[in-house]
PDB file of C-alpha atoms in Angstrom:
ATOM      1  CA  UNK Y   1      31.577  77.917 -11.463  1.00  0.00           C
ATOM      2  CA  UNK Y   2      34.980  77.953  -9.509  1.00  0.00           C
ATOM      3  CA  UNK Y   3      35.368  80.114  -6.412  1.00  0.00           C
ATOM      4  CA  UNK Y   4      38.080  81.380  -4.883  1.00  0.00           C
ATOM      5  CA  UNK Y   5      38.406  81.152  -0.999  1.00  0.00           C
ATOM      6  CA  UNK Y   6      38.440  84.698  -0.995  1.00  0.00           C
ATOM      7  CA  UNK Y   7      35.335  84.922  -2.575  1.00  0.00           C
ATOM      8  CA  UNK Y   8      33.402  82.392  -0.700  1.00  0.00           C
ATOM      9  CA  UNK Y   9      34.722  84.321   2.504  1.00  0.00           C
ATOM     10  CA  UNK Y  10      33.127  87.398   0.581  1.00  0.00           C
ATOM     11  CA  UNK Y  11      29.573  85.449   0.969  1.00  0.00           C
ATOM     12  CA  UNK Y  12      30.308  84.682   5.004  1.00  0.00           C
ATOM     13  CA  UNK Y  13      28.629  86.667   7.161  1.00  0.00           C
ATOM     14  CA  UNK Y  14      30.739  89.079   9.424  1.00  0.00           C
ATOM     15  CA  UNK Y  15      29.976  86.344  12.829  1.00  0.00           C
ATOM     16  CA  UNK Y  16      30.664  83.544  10.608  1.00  0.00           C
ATOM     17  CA  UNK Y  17      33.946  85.376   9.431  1.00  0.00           C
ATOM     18  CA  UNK Y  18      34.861  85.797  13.268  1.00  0.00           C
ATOM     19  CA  UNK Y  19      33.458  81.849  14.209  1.00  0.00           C
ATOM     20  CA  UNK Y  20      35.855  80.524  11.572  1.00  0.00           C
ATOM     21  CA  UNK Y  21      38.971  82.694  12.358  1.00  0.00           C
ATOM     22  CA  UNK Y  22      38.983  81.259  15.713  1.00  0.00           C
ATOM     23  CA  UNK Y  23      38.148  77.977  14.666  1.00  0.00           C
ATOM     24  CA  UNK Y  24      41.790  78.344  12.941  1.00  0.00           C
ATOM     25  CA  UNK Y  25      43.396  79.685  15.380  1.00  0.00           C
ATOM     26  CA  UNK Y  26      42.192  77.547  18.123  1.00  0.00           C
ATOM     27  CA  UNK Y  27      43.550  73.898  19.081  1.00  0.00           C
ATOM     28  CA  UNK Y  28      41.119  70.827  19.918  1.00  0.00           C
ATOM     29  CA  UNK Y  29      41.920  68.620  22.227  1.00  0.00           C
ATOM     30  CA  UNK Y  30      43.378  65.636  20.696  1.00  0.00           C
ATOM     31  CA  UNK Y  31      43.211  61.787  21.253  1.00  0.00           C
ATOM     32  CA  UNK Y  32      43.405  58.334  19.800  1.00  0.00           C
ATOM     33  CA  UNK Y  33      40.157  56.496  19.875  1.00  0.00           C
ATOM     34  CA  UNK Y  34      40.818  54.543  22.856  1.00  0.00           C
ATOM     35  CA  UNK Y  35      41.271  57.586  24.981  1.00  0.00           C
ATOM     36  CA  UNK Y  36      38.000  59.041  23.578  1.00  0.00           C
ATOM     37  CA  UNK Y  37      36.043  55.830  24.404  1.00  0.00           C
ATOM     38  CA  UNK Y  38      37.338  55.951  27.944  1.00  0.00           C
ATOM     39  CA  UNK Y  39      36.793  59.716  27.969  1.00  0.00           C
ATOM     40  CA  UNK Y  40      33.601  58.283  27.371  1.00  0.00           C
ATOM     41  CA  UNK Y  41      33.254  55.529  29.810  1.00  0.00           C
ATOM     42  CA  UNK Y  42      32.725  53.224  27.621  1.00  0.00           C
ATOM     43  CA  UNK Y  43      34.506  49.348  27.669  1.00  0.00           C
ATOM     44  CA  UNK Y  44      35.670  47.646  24.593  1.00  0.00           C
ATOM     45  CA  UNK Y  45      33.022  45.205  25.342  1.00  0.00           C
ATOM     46  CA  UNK Y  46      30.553  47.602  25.324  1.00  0.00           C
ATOM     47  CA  UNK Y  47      31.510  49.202  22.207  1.00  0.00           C
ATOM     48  CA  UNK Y  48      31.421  45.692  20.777  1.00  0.00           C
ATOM     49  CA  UNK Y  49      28.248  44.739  20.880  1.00  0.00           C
ATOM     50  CA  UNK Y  50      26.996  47.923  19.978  1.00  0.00           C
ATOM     51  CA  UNK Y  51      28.722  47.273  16.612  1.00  0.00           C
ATOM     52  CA  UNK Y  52      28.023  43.675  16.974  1.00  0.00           C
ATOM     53  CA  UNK Y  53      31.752  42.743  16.268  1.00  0.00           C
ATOM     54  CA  UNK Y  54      33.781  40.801  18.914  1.00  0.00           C
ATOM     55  CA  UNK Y  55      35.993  42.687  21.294  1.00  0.00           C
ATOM     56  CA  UNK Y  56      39.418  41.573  19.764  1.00  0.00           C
ATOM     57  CA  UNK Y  57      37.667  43.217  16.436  1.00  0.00           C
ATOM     58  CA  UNK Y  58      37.783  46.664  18.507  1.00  0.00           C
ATOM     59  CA  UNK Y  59      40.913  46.584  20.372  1.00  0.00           C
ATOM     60  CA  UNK Y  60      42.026  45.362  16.238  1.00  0.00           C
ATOM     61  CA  UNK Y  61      40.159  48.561  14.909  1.00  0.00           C
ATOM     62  CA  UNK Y  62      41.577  51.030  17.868  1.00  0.00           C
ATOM     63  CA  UNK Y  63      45.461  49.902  16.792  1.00  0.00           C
ATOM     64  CA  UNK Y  64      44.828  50.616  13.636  1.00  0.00           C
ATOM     65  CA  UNK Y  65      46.428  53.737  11.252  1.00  0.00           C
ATOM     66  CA  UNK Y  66      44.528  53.970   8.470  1.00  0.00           C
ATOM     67  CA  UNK Y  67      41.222  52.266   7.831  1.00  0.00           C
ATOM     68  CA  UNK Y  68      37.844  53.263   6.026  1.00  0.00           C
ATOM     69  CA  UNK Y  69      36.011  56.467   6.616  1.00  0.00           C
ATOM     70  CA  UNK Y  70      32.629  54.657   7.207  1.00  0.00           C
ATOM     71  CA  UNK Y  71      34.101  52.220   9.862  1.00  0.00           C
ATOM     72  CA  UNK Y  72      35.619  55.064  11.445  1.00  0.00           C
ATOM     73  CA  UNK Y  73      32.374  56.594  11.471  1.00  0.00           C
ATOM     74  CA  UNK Y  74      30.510  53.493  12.987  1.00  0.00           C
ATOM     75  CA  UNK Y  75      32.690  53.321  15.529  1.00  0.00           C
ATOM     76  CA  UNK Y  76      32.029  57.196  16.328  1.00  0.00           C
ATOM     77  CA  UNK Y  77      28.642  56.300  16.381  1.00  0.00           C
ATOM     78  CA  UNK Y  78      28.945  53.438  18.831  1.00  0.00           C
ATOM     79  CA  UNK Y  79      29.595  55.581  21.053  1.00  0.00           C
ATOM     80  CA  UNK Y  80      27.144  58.663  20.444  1.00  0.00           C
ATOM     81  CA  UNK Y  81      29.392  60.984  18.214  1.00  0.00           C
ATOM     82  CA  UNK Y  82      29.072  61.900  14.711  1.00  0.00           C
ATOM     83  CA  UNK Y  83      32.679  61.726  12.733  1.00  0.00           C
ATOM     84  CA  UNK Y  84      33.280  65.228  10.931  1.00  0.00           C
ATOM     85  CA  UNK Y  85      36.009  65.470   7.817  1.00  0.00           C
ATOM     86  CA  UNK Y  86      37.449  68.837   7.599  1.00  0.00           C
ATOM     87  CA  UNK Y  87      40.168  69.794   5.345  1.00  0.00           C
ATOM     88  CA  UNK Y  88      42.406  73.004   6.688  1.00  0.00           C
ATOM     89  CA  UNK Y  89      43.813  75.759   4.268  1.00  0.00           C
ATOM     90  CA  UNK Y  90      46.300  78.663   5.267  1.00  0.00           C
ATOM     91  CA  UNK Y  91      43.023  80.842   4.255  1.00  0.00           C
ATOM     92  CA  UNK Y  92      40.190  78.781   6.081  1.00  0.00           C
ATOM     93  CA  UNK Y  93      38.475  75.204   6.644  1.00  0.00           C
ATOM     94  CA  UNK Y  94      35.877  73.283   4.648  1.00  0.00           C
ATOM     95  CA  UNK Y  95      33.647  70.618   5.809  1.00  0.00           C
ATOM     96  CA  UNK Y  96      34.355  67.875   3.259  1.00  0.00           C
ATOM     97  CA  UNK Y  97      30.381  66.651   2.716  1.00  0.00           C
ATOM     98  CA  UNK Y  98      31.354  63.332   0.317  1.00  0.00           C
ATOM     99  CA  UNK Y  99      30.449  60.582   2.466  1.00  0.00           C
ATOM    100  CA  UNK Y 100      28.194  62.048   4.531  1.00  0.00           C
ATOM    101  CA  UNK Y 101      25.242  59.553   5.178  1.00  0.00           C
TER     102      UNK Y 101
ATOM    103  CA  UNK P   1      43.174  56.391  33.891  1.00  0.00           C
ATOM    104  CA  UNK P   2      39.331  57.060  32.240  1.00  0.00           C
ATOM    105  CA  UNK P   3      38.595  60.954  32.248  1.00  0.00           C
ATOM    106  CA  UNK P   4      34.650  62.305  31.489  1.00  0.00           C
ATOM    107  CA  UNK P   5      34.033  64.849  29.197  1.00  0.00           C
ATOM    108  CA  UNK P   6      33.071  67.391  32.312  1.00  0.00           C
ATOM    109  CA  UNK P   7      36.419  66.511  33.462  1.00  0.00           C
ATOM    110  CA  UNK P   8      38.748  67.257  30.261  1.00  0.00           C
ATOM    111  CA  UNK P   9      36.217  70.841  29.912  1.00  0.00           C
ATOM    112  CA  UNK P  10      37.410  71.876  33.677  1.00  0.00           C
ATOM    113  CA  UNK P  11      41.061  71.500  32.632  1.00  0.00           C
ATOM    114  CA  UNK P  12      40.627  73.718  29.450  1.00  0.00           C
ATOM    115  CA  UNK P  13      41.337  77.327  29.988  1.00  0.00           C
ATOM    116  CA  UNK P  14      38.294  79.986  29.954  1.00  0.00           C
ATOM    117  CA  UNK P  15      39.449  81.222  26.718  1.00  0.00           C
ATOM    118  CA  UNK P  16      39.214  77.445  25.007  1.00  0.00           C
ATOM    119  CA  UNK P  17      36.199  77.002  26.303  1.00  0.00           C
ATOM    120  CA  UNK P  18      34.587  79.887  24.534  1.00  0.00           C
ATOM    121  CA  UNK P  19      36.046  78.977  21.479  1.00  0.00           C
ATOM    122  CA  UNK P  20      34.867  75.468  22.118  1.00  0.00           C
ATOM    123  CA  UNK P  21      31.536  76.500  22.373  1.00  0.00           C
ATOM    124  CA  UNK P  22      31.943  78.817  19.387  1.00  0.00           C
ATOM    125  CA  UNK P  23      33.192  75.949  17.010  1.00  0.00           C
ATOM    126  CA  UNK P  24      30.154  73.620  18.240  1.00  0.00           C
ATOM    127  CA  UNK P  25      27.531  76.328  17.480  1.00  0.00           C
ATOM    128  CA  UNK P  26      29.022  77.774  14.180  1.00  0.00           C
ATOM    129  CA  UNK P  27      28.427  76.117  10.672  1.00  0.00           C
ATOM    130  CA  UNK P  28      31.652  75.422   8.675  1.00  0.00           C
ATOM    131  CA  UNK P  29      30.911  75.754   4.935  1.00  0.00           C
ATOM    132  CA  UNK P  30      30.291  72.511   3.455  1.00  0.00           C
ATOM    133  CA  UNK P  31      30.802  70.749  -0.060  1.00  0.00           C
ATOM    134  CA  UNK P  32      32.107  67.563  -1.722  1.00  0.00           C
ATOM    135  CA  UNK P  33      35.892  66.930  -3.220  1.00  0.00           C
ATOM    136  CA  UNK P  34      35.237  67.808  -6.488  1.00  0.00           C
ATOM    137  CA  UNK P  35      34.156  71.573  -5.547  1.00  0.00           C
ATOM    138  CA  UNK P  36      36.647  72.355  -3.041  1.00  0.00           C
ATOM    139  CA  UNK P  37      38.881  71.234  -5.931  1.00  0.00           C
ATOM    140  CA  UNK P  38      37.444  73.920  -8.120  1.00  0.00           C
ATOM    141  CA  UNK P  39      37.452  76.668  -5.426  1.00  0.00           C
ATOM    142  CA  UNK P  40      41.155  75.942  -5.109  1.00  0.00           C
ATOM    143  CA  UNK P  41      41.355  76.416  -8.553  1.00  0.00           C
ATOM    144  CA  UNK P  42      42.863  73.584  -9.606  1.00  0.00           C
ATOM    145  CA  UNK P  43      42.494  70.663 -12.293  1.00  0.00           C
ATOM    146  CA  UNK P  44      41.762  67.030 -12.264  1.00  0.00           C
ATOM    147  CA  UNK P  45      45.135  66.671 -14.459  1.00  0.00           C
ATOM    148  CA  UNK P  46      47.117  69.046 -11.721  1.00  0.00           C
ATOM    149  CA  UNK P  47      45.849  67.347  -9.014  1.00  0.00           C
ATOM    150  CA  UNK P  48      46.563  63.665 -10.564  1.00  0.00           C
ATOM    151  CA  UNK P  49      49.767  64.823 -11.833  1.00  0.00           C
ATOM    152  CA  UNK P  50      50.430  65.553  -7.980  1.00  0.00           C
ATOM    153  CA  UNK P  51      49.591  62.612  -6.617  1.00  0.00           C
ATOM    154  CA  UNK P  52      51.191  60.352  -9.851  1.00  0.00           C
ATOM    155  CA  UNK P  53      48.198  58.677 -11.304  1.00  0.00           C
ATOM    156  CA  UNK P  54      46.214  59.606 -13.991  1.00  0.00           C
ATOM    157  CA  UNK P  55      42.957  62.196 -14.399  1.00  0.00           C
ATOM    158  CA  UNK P  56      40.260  59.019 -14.573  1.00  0.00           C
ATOM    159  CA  UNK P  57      41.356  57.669 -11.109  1.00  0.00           C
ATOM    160  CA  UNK P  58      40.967  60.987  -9.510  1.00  0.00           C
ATOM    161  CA  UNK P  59      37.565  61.273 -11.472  1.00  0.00           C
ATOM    162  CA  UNK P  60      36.604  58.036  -9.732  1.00  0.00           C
ATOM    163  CA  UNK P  61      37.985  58.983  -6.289  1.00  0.00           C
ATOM    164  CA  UNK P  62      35.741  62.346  -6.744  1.00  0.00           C
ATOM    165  CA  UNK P  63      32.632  60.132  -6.817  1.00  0.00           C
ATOM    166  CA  UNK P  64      33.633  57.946  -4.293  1.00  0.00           C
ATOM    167  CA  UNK P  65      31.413  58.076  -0.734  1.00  0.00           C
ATOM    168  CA  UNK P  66      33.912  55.668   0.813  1.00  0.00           C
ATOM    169  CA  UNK P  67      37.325  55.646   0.870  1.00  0.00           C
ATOM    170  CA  UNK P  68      40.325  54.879   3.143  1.00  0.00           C
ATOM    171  CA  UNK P  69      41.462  57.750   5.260  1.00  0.00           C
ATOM    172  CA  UNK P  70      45.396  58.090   3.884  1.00  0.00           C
ATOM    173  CA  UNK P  71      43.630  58.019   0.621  1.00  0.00           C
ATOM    174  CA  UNK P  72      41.689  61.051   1.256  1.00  0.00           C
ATOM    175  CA  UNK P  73      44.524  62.853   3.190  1.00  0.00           C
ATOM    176  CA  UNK P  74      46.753  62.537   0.515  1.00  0.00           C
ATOM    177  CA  UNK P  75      44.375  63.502  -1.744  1.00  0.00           C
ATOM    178  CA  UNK P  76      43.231  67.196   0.747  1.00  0.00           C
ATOM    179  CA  UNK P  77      47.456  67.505   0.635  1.00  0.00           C
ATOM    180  CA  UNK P  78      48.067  67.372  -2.880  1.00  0.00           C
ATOM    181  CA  UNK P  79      45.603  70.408  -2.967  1.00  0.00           C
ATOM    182  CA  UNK P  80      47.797  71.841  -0.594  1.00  0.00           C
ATOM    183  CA  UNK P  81      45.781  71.374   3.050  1.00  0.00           C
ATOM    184  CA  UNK P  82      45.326  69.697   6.000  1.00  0.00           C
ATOM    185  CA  UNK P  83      43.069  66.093   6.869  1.00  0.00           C
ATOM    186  CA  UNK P  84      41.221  66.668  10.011  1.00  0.00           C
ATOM    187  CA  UNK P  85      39.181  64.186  11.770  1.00  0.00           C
ATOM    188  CA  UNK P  86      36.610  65.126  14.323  1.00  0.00           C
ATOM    189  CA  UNK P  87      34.239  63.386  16.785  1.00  0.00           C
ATOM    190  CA  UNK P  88      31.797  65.585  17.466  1.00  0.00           C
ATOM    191  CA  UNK P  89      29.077  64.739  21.031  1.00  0.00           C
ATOM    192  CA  UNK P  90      26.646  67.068  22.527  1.00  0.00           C
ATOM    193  CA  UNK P  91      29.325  68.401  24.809  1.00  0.00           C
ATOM    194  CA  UNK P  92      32.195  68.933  22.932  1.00  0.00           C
ATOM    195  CA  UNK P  93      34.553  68.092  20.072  1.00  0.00           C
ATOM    196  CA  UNK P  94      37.437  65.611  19.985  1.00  0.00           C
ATOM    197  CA  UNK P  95      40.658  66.085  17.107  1.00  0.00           C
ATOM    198  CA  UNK P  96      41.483  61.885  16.258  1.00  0.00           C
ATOM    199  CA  UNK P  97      44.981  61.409  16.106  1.00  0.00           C
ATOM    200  CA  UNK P  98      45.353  57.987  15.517  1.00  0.00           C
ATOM    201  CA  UNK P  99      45.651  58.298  11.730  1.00  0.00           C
ATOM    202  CA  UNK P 100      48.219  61.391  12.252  1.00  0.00           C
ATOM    203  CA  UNK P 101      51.283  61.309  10.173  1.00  0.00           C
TER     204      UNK P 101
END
């Protein structure tokens, strides 16, 4: 049966109500993926054979703009993450749960 | 020049911190396409009218565990929100901005 935001707010608890208000309000550091690999200390190289693609197939994936969900998630992976799809409302976020796997 | 996560943390203010922490521990609602369709109260006809093709393709993209990630953004915008991609690692959370636009 549809829900309205406001109703599945209704159905947070009072903490979670808080948690998510200032999950809105707040701002993440953001980065393209070659900053977060060296954030990580991690080399191309390294993140190659990991997902046992050459490096040009990397430095390829990390120029890219769009590609598919699950190779963005293998290349999270690679390097000990776990990629997270949220879609943001004016009245909250949702954790899209589609291609979890 | 490569930064570690401990690193990026020290230059976040106090304040992000907490909420940093706060957004690791808490546990964003979760639930595929089709429902956060329906809590948004809107149809599969509305929503392929918005993005100009017809009700069975956004049937099929509802089903889909895979898909590319302008696809999906277009799809979170038609329904009037925001794509966000995360990286999530045991001591912290990155926003990916490569696929921004």
């Amino acid at each position: 049966m549809p829900k309205k935001f406001a109703e599945l707010q209704a159905r947070m608890t009072p903490q979670s109500r808080v948690e998510a208000k200032l999950l809105f309000q707040q701002h993440l550091q953001e980065m393209p993926l070659h900053e977060l690999r060296k954030a990580q200390q991690l080399s191309q190289a390294s993140l190659a054979k990991a997902l046992n693609i050459n490096q040009a197939a990397v430095s390829k994936m990390e120029r890219r703009t769009d590609m598919y969900i699950s190779t963005l998630r293998d290349y999270i992976r690679a390097m000990g993450g776990e990629l997270e799809i949220i879609a943001t409302f004016p009245d909250g976020q949702v954790k899209i749960d589609n291609f979890a796997c």
